[in-house]
């Protein structure tokens, strides 16, 4: 295997450059012509068509079908696990260098088709060009980062050598992993979890979100093209309710790598904990879940910069990021100034179809999400003071105005519950300590940010703000692979730190070997 250059983050596209704009326009046109095609399942080394179909739609134009997918039955899900288990003995013995070469090839293929993948994200998940670009770059980053980490675990640190013995520690894959991603980073999170499993030598069954199966089908095409053996992974499209429990509880399932809501994560954790007949291990669950992320704004801070950070964190991708800012907690001395400066910036955000780069915000993912968000907005109007927004926005897509509700008490539902949409609760704090107390008054603990120029307060936040990813004087979204290992505390999940140096350990088990020297 050739020596690899050190990891670096994939550069984001500058869409002010005519070459990039035109490449993206061409990709959008190419992909548009491919909307509505049918896709097969992939398991046990074969592609399979089923009569039952699952359709995905364009949230900017809900009548437009993006992909028509064969749906897996319970019997197929069982077969997928059995076959992945059977193939594990072969795949796990494939030399690490070979698995790494395939992963390099996979990253290369996505890089070459970057704009095309971005176009699929625009159409199927309603991401703006920039958000889609960030998603694809992050997918490439995860793959490039994990393959290098696998090489590291393949040559672990030397152990203390006992006299008369040779002592070593080797890292082995676990077995069959079920990979369950959400729709909001349908390429990056799916590719990251799937590649972490595969490059570590596990077989992976990918069950994509029912909102974004086409992006998963495109990724599966790339895995095959890169040379991953057809039996090393499966793509099982089907609703979580129909095949999810079965995949999680199958006695040959060794681990589950999940990212999604608190409710689904807790259900998976509970079901996975129950041993089934014939099961000989404790299933491992990595569950990365929701957030109710807060930005604290101190009186000793640059309020203009804080407003910018809040707008980007709360309304980027319509607030549908686990890391999105959904609560701002502002020192009473700058509370009115903050709201005054925030309002016009939120009202200046434009909303329209994701494929049109002139708009700042696109649709939310589906009609169910729109209804749930609007319901929270109505609740929020009772719990606080509506500053701006508060309704749907014009157009056929699932649009919602960016909404700000002030004077929200910490007991309010919109302060405590994840809304997962463009709704921001603003609360007033008596002082910095009170602000931190309010920020921690949640069952979640994913991201958080603090704006202050006072170094003692920064130190205090580092010690007391109980989140997996803390940012100081910057927005709380946009974690970069390698720089900001990502994962939350408390009900935000198992703190797996995706994109960090320890992540792969969750896909491996260590074996200690001591050999007596003759
Ligand atoms: P979700 O409704 O929990 O779904 C996530 C995945 O779980 C989907 O693939 C879903 O499939 C599947 N699923 C549903 N029920 C299942 C079951 N019984 N067994 C197995 N799988 C099942 O979450 P989402 O709406 O897609 O994503 C949004 C949530 O993800 C938010 O809470 C957000 O905060 C969280 N998130 C967290 C992180 C993080 O790193 N902490 C990152 C991104 C998103 P179907 O679509 O077929 O139901």
Coordinates of C-alpha atoms and ligand atoms in Angstrom, one line a residue:
X1 CA 0.0 0.0 0.0
X2 CA 1.3 3.5 -0.8
X3 CA 2.0 5.8 2.1
X4 CA -0.9 8.1 2.7
X5 CA -0.6 11.8 3.1
X6 CA -1.6 13.2 6.5
X7 CA -5.4 13.8 6.9
X8 CA -6.7 17.2 5.9
X9 CA -10.3 18.4 5.8
X10 CA -11.9 18.5 2.3
X11 CA -12.1 22.1 1.1
X12 CA -15.6 23.5 0.9
X13 CA -16.6 24.8 -2.5
X14 CA -16.7 28.5 -3.1
X15 CA -19.9 29.0 -5.0
X16 CA -19.0 32.6 -5.8
X17 CA -16.6 31.2 -8.3
X18 CA -18.3 30.8 -11.8
X19 CA -16.7 27.3 -12.3
X20 CA -18.2 25.9 -9.1
X21 CA -21.6 27.5 -9.8
X22 CA -21.7 26.1 -13.3
X23 CA -20.6 22.6 -12.1
X24 CA -23.3 22.7 -9.5
X25 CA -25.9 23.8 -12.0
X26 CA -24.9 21.0 -14.4
X27 CA -25.1 18.5 -11.6
X28 CA -28.6 19.7 -10.6
X29 CA -29.7 19.3 -14.2
X30 CA -28.2 15.9 -14.5
X31 CA -29.8 14.6 -11.3
X32 CA -33.1 16.2 -12.1
X33 CA -33.3 14.1 -15.2
X34 CA -32.7 11.0 -13.0
X35 CA -35.5 11.8 -10.4
X36 CA -38.2 9.1 -10.0
X37 CA -36.0 6.2 -10.9
X38 CA -36.4 2.8 -9.2
X39 CA -33.8 1.3 -6.8
X40 CA -33.2 -2.2 -5.6
X41 CA -32.2 -3.6 -2.2
X42 CA -28.8 -5.0 -1.7
X43 CA -28.2 -7.9 0.6
X44 CA -26.5 -11.3 0.7
X45 CA -24.4 -10.2 -2.2
X46 CA -27.3 -9.6 -4.6
X47 CA -29.6 -6.8 -5.7
X48 CA -33.2 -7.6 -5.1
X49 CA -36.5 -6.0 -6.4
X50 CA -39.6 -6.2 -4.3
X51 CA -43.2 -5.4 -5.2
X52 CA -43.6 -3.2 -2.1
X53 CA -42.1 0.3 -2.7
X54 CA -41.1 3.2 -0.6
X55 CA -41.0 6.6 -2.3
X56 CA -38.9 9.6 -1.3
X57 CA -40.0 13.2 -2.2
X58 CA -38.4 16.6 -2.8
X59 CA -39.4 18.7 0.3
X60 CA -39.1 21.9 -1.9
X61 CA -41.6 20.4 -4.4
X62 CA -43.5 17.7 -2.5
X63 CA -45.2 16.3 -5.6
X64 CA -41.8 15.5 -7.1
X65 CA -40.7 11.9 -6.5
X66 CA -36.9 11.6 -6.0
X67 CA -36.6 7.8 -5.8
X68 CA -38.7 4.7 -5.8
X69 CA -37.2 2.0 -3.6
X70 CA -37.9 -1.7 -3.1
X71 CA -38.8 -2.3 0.5
X72 CA -37.2 -5.1 2.6
X73 CA -39.5 -7.6 4.2
X74 CA -38.8 -9.1 7.7
X75 CA -37.6 -12.3 6.0
X76 CA -35.1 -10.3 3.9
X77 CA -33.8 -8.5 7.0
X78 CA -33.2 -11.9 8.7
X79 CA -31.4 -13.2 5.6
X80 CA -29.3 -10.1 5.5
X81 CA -28.1 -10.6 9.1
X82 CA -27.5 -14.3 8.5
X83 CA -25.5 -13.7 5.4
X84 CA -23.5 -10.8 6.9
X85 CA -22.7 -13.1 9.8
X86 CA -21.5 -15.9 7.4
X87 CA -19.3 -13.5 5.4
X88 CA -17.8 -11.8 8.5
X89 CA -15.2 -14.6 8.9
X90 CA -13.9 -13.8 5.5
X91 CA -14.2 -10.0 5.6
X92 CA -12.7 -9.7 9.0
X93 CA -9.6 -11.6 7.8
X94 CA -9.1 -9.3 4.8
X95 CA -5.9 -7.5 5.5
X96 CA -6.3 -4.1 7.0
X97 CA -4.3 -2.6 4.2
X98 CA -6.7 -3.9 1.6
X99 CA -9.7 -2.6 3.5
X100 CA -8.0 0.8 3.8
X101 CA -7.3 0.8 0.0
X102 CA -11.0 0.2 -0.7
X103 CA -11.9 3.1 1.7
X104 CA -9.5 5.4 -0.1
X105 CA -11.0 4.4 -3.4
X106 CA -14.5 5.1 -2.0
X107 CA -13.5 8.6 -0.8
X108 CA -12.0 9.3 -4.2
X109 CA -15.1 8.3 -6.1
X110 CA -17.3 10.5 -3.9
X111 CA -14.8 13.4 -4.4
X112 CA -15.0 13.0 -8.2
X113 CA -18.8 13.0 -8.0
X114 CA -19.0 15.6 -5.3
X115 CA -21.5 18.0 -7.1
X116 CA -23.6 15.1 -8.2
X117 CA -23.9 13.9 -4.6
X118 CA -24.7 17.5 -3.5
X119 CA -27.5 17.7 -6.1
X120 CA -29.1 14.5 -4.6
X121 CA -28.9 16.1 -1.2
X122 CA -30.5 19.3 -2.5
X123 CA -33.4 17.3 -4.0
X124 CA -34.0 14.7 -1.3
X125 CA -33.2 16.5 1.9
X126 CA -33.8 20.1 1.0
X127 CA -30.3 21.3 1.7
X128 CA -29.0 24.5 0.3
X129 CA -25.9 24.3 -2.0
X130 CA -23.7 25.2 0.9
X131 CA -25.2 22.8 3.4
X132 CA -25.1 20.0 0.8
X133 CA -21.5 20.8 0.1
X134 CA -20.6 20.6 3.8
X135 CA -22.4 17.3 4.1
X136 CA -20.5 15.7 1.2
X137 CA -17.2 17.2 2.4
X138 CA -17.9 15.7 5.8
X139 CA -18.6 12.3 4.3
X140 CA -15.2 12.4 2.6
X141 CA -13.6 13.6 5.8
X142 CA -15.1 10.8 7.9
X143 CA -13.9 8.1 5.4
X144 CA -10.4 9.6 5.1
X145 CA -10.1 10.1 8.8
X146 CA -11.3 6.6 9.9
X147 CA -9.2 4.7 7.4
X148 CA -6.1 6.4 8.9
X149 CA -7.3 5.6 12.4
X150 CA -7.6 2.0 11.4
X151 CA -4.0 1.9 10.4
X152 CA -3.2 3.4 13.8
X153 CA -5.1 0.7 15.7
X154 CA -3.4 -1.9 13.4
X155 CA 0.0 -0.9 14.9
X156 CA -0.9 -0.1 18.5
X157 CA 1.5 1.2 21.1
X158 CA 3.9 -1.4 22.4
X159 CA 3.0 -3.0 25.7
X160 CA 5.2 -3.4 28.8
X161 CA 7.2 -6.6 28.0
X162 CA 7.2 -9.2 30.8
X163 CA 10.6 -11.0 31.2
X164 CA 10.5 -14.2 29.2
X165 CA 7.3 -13.2 27.4
X166 CA 6.3 -11.5 24.2
X167 CA 3.2 -9.3 25.0
X168 CA 0.9 -7.7 22.5
X169 CA -2.5 -6.2 22.1
X170 CA -4.4 -6.6 18.8
X171 CA -7.6 -4.9 17.8
X172 CA -10.3 -7.2 16.2
X173 CA -13.6 -6.4 14.6
X174 CA -16.8 -7.3 16.3
X175 CA -19.2 -8.9 13.8
X176 CA -22.4 -7.8 12.1
X177 CA -23.2 -4.1 12.7
X178 CA -26.6 -2.4 12.0
X179 CA -26.0 1.1 10.8
X180 CA -29.0 3.4 11.3
X181 CA -28.6 7.0 10.2
X182 CA -31.0 10.0 10.3
X183 CA -32.1 12.0 7.3
X184 CA -30.5 15.3 8.4
X185 CA -26.9 14.3 7.4
X186 CA -28.0 11.5 5.1
X187 CA -24.6 11.1 3.4
X188 CA -22.1 12.2 6.0
X189 CA -23.4 10.4 9.0
X190 CA -24.4 7.3 7.1
X191 CA -21.1 7.1 5.3
X192 CA -19.2 7.8 8.5
X193 CA -20.9 5.1 10.5
X194 CA -20.8 2.6 7.7
X195 CA -17.2 3.1 6.8
X196 CA -16.1 3.0 10.5
X197 CA -17.8 -0.4 10.6
X198 CA -16.4 -1.7 7.3
X199 CA -12.8 -0.4 7.5
X200 CA -12.6 -2.0 11.0
X201 CA -13.5 -5.4 9.4
X202 CA -17.1 -5.6 10.4
X203 CA -19.9 -6.4 8.0
X204 CA -22.5 -3.6 7.9
X205 CA -26.2 -3.5 7.3
X206 CA -27.3 0.0 6.4
X207 CA -30.9 0.9 7.1
X208 CA -31.2 4.4 5.8
X209 CA -33.9 6.9 6.9
X210 CA -37.1 6.5 4.9
X211 CA -36.9 10.2 4.0
X212 CA -33.5 9.9 2.3
X213 CA -33.0 6.4 0.8
X214 CA -31.8 7.6 -2.6
X215 CA -28.7 9.1 -1.2
X216 CA -28.0 5.8 0.5
X217 CA -28.5 3.9 -2.7
X218 CA -26.0 6.2 -4.4
X219 CA -23.5 5.5 -1.6
X220 CA -24.1 1.8 -2.0
X221 CA -23.2 2.1 -5.7
X222 CA -20.0 3.8 -4.8
X223 CA -19.1 1.1 -2.2
X224 CA -19.4 -1.6 -4.9
X225 CA -17.6 0.5 -7.5
X226 CA -14.8 1.0 -5.0
X227 CA -14.4 -2.7 -4.8
X228 CA -16.0 -3.5 -1.4
X229 CA -17.2 -7.2 -1.7
X230 CA -20.9 -7.4 -2.4
X231 CA -21.4 -9.4 0.8
X232 CA -19.5 -7.0 3.1
X233 CA -22.5 -4.6 3.3
X234 CA -26.3 -4.6 2.8
X235 CA -28.6 -1.7 2.0
X236 CA -32.0 -2.4 3.4
X237 CA -34.6 0.2 2.7
X238 CA -37.7 -0.1 4.9
X239 CA -39.4 1.7 7.7
X240 CA -37.7 1.6 11.1
X241 CA -41.0 0.4 12.6
X242 CA -41.2 -2.6 10.2
X243 CA -37.6 -3.9 10.1
X244 CA -35.7 -1.9 12.7
X245 CA -36.6 -3.9 15.8
X246 CA -35.9 -7.1 14.0
X247 CA -32.5 -6.0 12.8
X248 CA -31.6 -4.7 16.3
X249 CA -32.8 -7.9 18.1
X250 CA -31.5 -10.5 15.8
X251 CA -29.2 -12.9 17.8
X252 CA -26.4 -12.5 15.3
X253 CA -26.4 -8.7 15.4
X254 CA -23.3 -7.8 17.3
X255 CA -23.6 -4.0 17.4
X256 CA -25.8 -1.1 16.5
X257 CA -24.5 2.2 15.3
X258 CA -27.4 4.7 15.5
X259 CA -27.8 8.4 15.0
X260 CA -31.3 9.9 15.4
X261 CA -33.9 11.0 17.9
X262 CA -33.8 10.3 21.7
X263 CA -37.0 8.2 21.4
X264 CA -35.6 5.8 18.8
X265 CA -32.2 5.7 20.4
X266 CA -33.6 4.7 23.8
X267 CA -35.8 2.1 22.2
X268 CA -32.9 0.6 20.4
X269 CA -30.8 0.6 23.5
X270 CA -33.5 -1.2 25.4
X271 CA -34.2 -3.8 22.8
X272 CA -30.5 -4.4 22.2
X273 CA -30.0 -5.1 25.9
X274 CA -32.3 -8.1 25.9
X275 CA -30.3 -11.3 25.0
X276 CA -32.1 -13.5 22.4
X277 CA -32.0 -17.3 22.2
X278 CA -28.6 -18.3 20.7
X279 CA -27.0 -14.9 21.3
X280 CA -23.5 -15.2 22.9
X281 CA -22.6 -11.5 23.4
X282 CA -23.7 -8.3 24.9
X283 CA -24.7 -6.2 21.9
X284 CA -22.9 -2.9 21.7
X285 CA -25.0 0.2 21.1
X286 CA -23.6 3.5 20.0
X287 CA -26.5 5.9 20.0
X288 CA -26.0 9.6 19.1
X289 CA -29.3 11.4 19.8
X290 CA -31.0 14.8 20.0
X291 CA -30.1 18.1 21.5
X292 CA -31.5 21.3 23.0
X293 CA -28.4 23.3 22.4
X294 CA -27.9 26.7 24.1
X295 CA -25.8 29.7 23.3
X296 CA -24.9 31.9 26.3
X297 CA -24.4 35.6 25.7
X298 CA -22.6 37.4 28.5
X299 CA -22.7 41.2 29.1
X300 CA -18.9 41.3 28.5
X301 CA -19.2 40.1 24.9
X302 CA -19.3 41.3 21.3
X303 CA -23.1 41.2 20.9
X304 CA -22.9 41.8 17.1
X305 CA -20.7 38.7 16.7
X306 CA -23.0 36.8 19.0
X307 CA -26.1 37.7 16.9
X308 CA -24.3 36.4 13.8
X309 CA -23.4 33.2 15.5
X310 CA -26.9 32.7 16.8
X311 CA -28.5 33.3 13.4
X312 CA -26.2 30.8 11.7
X313 CA -26.6 28.2 14.4
X314 CA -30.3 28.5 14.8
X315 CA -31.5 28.8 11.2
X316 CA -28.8 27.0 9.0
X317 CA -30.6 24.1 7.3
X318 CA -33.8 25.3 8.9
X319 CA -32.6 24.5 12.4
X320 CA -32.6 20.8 11.5
X321 CA -29.2 20.0 13.0
X322 CA -28.7 18.1 16.2
X323 CA -26.1 20.8 17.0
X324 CA -28.5 23.7 16.1
X325 CA -28.9 26.5 18.6
X326 CA -32.5 26.3 19.9
X327 CA -32.0 28.3 23.1
X328 CA -30.2 31.6 23.6
X329 CA -29.6 32.7 27.2
X330 CA -28.7 36.3 27.4
X331 CA -27.3 38.4 30.3
X332 CA -30.0 40.9 31.4
X333 CA -27.7 43.9 30.7
X334 CA -27.6 43.1 27.0
X335 CA -30.9 41.3 26.6
X336 CA -32.8 44.1 24.9
X337 CA -29.9 45.1 22.7
X338 CA -29.5 41.4 21.6
X339 CA -33.2 41.1 20.6
X340 CA -33.1 44.4 18.8
X341 CA -30.1 43.3 16.7
X342 CA -31.4 39.8 16.2
X343 CA -34.8 40.6 14.8
X344 CA -33.8 42.4 11.6
X345 CA -31.2 39.8 10.8
X346 CA -33.7 37.0 11.2
X347 CA -36.3 38.9 9.1
X348 CA -33.7 39.4 6.4
X349 CA -33.4 35.6 5.8
X350 CA -35.0 34.5 2.6
X351 CA -36.9 31.2 2.1
X352 CA -37.4 29.2 -1.1
X353 CA -36.6 26.1 -3.0
X354 CA -33.3 24.5 -2.0
X355 CA -32.0 24.2 -5.6
X356 CA -32.1 28.0 -5.9
X357 CA -28.9 29.4 -4.3
X358 CA -30.4 32.9 -3.8
X359 CA -32.3 31.6 -0.8
X360 CA -30.9 31.4 2.7
X361 CA -33.4 28.8 3.9
X362 CA -35.2 25.9 2.3
X363 CA -38.0 23.6 3.4
X364 CA -38.2 21.3 6.5
X365 CA -38.0 17.6 5.7
X366 CA -41.6 16.6 5.4
X367 CA -45.2 17.5 6.2
X368 CA -45.1 15.6 9.5
X369 CA -42.1 17.7 10.6
X370 CA -43.8 20.9 9.4
X371 CA -47.0 20.1 11.5
X372 CA -45.0 19.2 14.6
X373 CA -42.9 22.4 14.3
X374 CA -46.0 24.6 13.8
X375 CA -47.5 22.9 16.9
X376 CA -44.5 23.8 18.9
X377 CA -44.7 27.4 17.6
X378 CA -48.3 27.7 18.9
X379 CA -47.2 26.3 22.3
X380 CA -44.3 28.8 22.3
X381 CA -46.6 31.7 21.6
X382 CA -48.3 30.9 24.9
X383 CA -45.1 30.3 26.7
X384 CA -43.2 33.4 25.6
X385 CA -43.4 36.6 23.5
X386 CA -43.3 36.1 19.7
X387 CA -40.6 38.4 18.3
X388 CA -40.7 37.3 14.6
X389 CA -41.9 34.5 12.4
X390 CA -44.5 32.2 13.8
X391 CA -46.1 30.7 10.7
X392 CA -45.6 28.9 7.4
X393 CA -43.9 30.8 4.6
X394 CA -45.2 31.1 1.1
X395 CA -44.5 28.5 -1.6
X396 CA -45.3 24.8 -2.3
X397 CA -42.4 23.5 -0.2
X398 CA -42.6 22.7 3.5
X399 CA -41.5 26.2 4.5
X400 CA -41.6 27.7 7.9
X401 CA -40.6 31.2 8.8
X402 CA -37.6 31.5 11.1
X403 CA -39.2 32.1 14.4
X404 CA -37.9 33.8 17.6
X405 CA -39.8 33.6 20.9
X406 CA -38.5 35.7 23.8
X407 CA -39.0 35.7 27.6
X408 CA -39.1 31.9 27.7
X409 CA -39.0 30.4 31.2
X410 CA -36.9 27.3 31.7
X411 CA -40.0 25.3 32.5
X412 CA -41.4 25.9 29.1
X413 CA -41.8 23.0 26.7
X414 CA -40.0 25.0 24.0
X415 CA -37.1 25.4 26.4
X416 CA -37.0 21.7 27.2
X417 CA -38.1 19.7 24.2
X418 CA -36.2 19.2 20.9
X419 CA -38.3 20.9 18.1
X420 CA -35.9 20.3 15.2
X421 CA -36.9 23.2 13.2
X422 CA -36.3 27.0 12.8
X423 CA -37.6 28.0 16.3
X424 CA -35.4 29.8 18.7
X425 CA -36.3 30.4 22.4
X426 CA -34.6 33.4 24.1
X427 CA -34.3 33.6 27.9
X428 CA -33.0 36.2 30.2
X429 CA -30.3 35.5 32.8
X430 CA -29.5 37.5 36.0
X431 CA -25.8 37.0 35.6
X432 CA -23.2 34.6 34.0
X433 CA -23.7 31.9 36.7
X434 CA -27.4 32.0 36.2
X435 CA -26.9 31.7 32.5
X436 CA -24.8 28.6 32.9
X437 CA -27.4 27.2 35.3
X438 CA -30.1 27.7 32.7
X439 CA -28.0 26.3 29.9
X440 CA -27.5 23.1 31.9
X441 CA -31.2 22.9 32.8
X442 CA -31.9 20.3 30.2
X443 CA -31.8 16.5 29.9
X444 CA -29.7 16.9 26.7
X445 CA -26.0 17.8 26.5
X446 CA -24.8 18.0 22.9
X447 CA -23.4 21.3 21.8
X448 CA -23.2 24.7 23.5
X449 CA -21.5 28.1 22.9
X450 CA -20.5 31.0 25.1
X451 CA -19.9 34.5 24.0
X452 CA -17.8 36.4 26.5
X453 CA -14.5 38.4 26.6
X454 CA -13.8 37.5 30.2
X455 CA -11.2 34.7 30.6
X456 CA -12.4 33.7 34.0
X457 CA -15.9 33.2 32.6
X458 CA -14.5 31.2 29.8
X459 CA -12.7 29.0 32.3
X460 CA -15.9 28.6 34.2
X461 CA -17.8 27.6 31.1
X462 CA -15.2 25.0 30.2
X463 CA -15.6 23.5 33.7
X464 CA -19.4 23.8 34.2
X465 CA -21.2 23.9 30.8
X466 CA -22.1 20.2 30.6
X467 CA -22.0 19.5 26.8
X468 CA -20.1 17.2 24.6
X469 CA -19.1 20.0 22.2
X470 CA -18.4 23.4 23.7
X471 CA -17.6 26.4 21.5
X472 CA -16.3 29.7 22.8
X473 CA -17.0 33.0 20.9
X474 CA -18.2 31.1 17.8
X475 CA -21.3 29.4 16.6
X476 CA -22.3 25.9 17.9
X477 CA -22.8 24.2 14.6
X478 CA -20.3 23.1 11.9
X479 CA -18.1 20.5 13.7
X480 CA -15.1 19.6 11.6
X481 CA -13.8 16.0 11.4
X482 CA -10.5 15.7 13.3
X483 CA -10.8 19.1 14.9
X484 CA -14.1 18.8 16.8
X485 CA -14.8 15.1 17.7
X486 CA -18.5 15.1 18.0
X487 CA -20.9 13.5 20.5
X488 CA -23.2 14.5 23.4
X489 CA -23.7 13.9 27.1
X490 CA -26.8 12.8 29.0
X491 CA -29.8 12.1 26.7
X492 CA -27.9 13.4 23.7
X493 CA -26.2 9.9 23.5
X494 CA -23.2 7.8 24.2
X495 CA -20.7 10.5 23.5
X496 CA -19.0 8.4 20.8
X497 CA -17.0 11.4 19.4
X498 CA -17.5 10.8 15.7
X499 CA -14.6 12.2 13.7
X500 CA -12.3 11.8 16.7
X501 CA -9.3 9.6 17.5
X502 CA -11.2 7.2 19.8
X503 CA -14.2 6.6 17.6
X504 CA -13.1 3.4 15.9
X505 CA -12.6 1.7 19.3
X506 CA -16.4 1.3 19.4
X507 CA -16.2 -0.9 16.3
X508 CA -13.3 -3.0 17.7
X509 CA -12.4 -5.3 20.6
X510 CA -8.9 -5.7 22.0
X511 CA -7.3 -9.0 22.5
X512 CA -4.2 -9.3 24.7
X513 CA -1.7 -12.0 23.8
X514 CA 1.1 -13.2 26.0
X515 CA 3.5 -15.7 24.5
X516 CA 6.2 -17.4 26.6
X517 CA 9.6 -17.2 24.8
X518 CA 11.2 -20.6 24.6
Ligands
LIG1 P1 -35.4 9.2 14.0 O1 -36.8 9.4 13.7 O2 -35.0 8.7 15.4 O3 -34.8 8.2 12.9 C1 -33.5 7.8 12.8 C2 -33.3 6.5 12.1 O4 -33.9 5.5 13.0 C3 -34.0 6.4 10.8 O5 -33.3 5.7 9.9 C4 -35.3 5.7 11.2 O6 -35.9 5.0 10.1 C5 -34.7 4.7 12.2 N1 -35.7 4.0 13.0 C6 -36.9 4.5 13.4 N2 -37.5 3.6 14.3 C7 -36.6 2.5 14.4 C8 -36.6 1.3 15.1 N3 -37.7 0.9 15.9 N4 -35.6 0.5 15.0 C9 -34.5 0.8 14.2 N5 -34.5 2.0 13.5 C10 -35.5 2.8 13.6 O7 -34.6 10.5 13.8 P2 -34.6 11.4 12.5 O8 -35.8 12.2 12.5 O9 -34.2 10.7 11.3 O10 -33.3 12.4 12.8 C11 -33.4 13.6 13.6 C12 -32.9 13.3 15.0 O11 -31.6 12.9 14.9 C13 -32.9 14.5 15.9 O12 -33.3 14.2 17.2 C14 -31.4 14.9 15.9 O13 -31.0 15.7 17.0 C15 -30.8 13.6 15.8 N6 -29.4 13.7 15.3 C16 -28.4 13.5 16.2 C17 -27.1 13.6 15.8 C18 -25.9 13.4 16.8 O14 -24.8 13.3 16.4 N7 -26.2 13.4 18.1 C19 -26.8 13.9 14.5 C20 -27.8 14.1 13.6 C21 -29.1 14.0 14.0 P3 -37.2 5.5 9.4 O15 -36.9 6.8 8.8 O16 -37.6 4.4 8.5 O17 -38.2 5.7 10.5

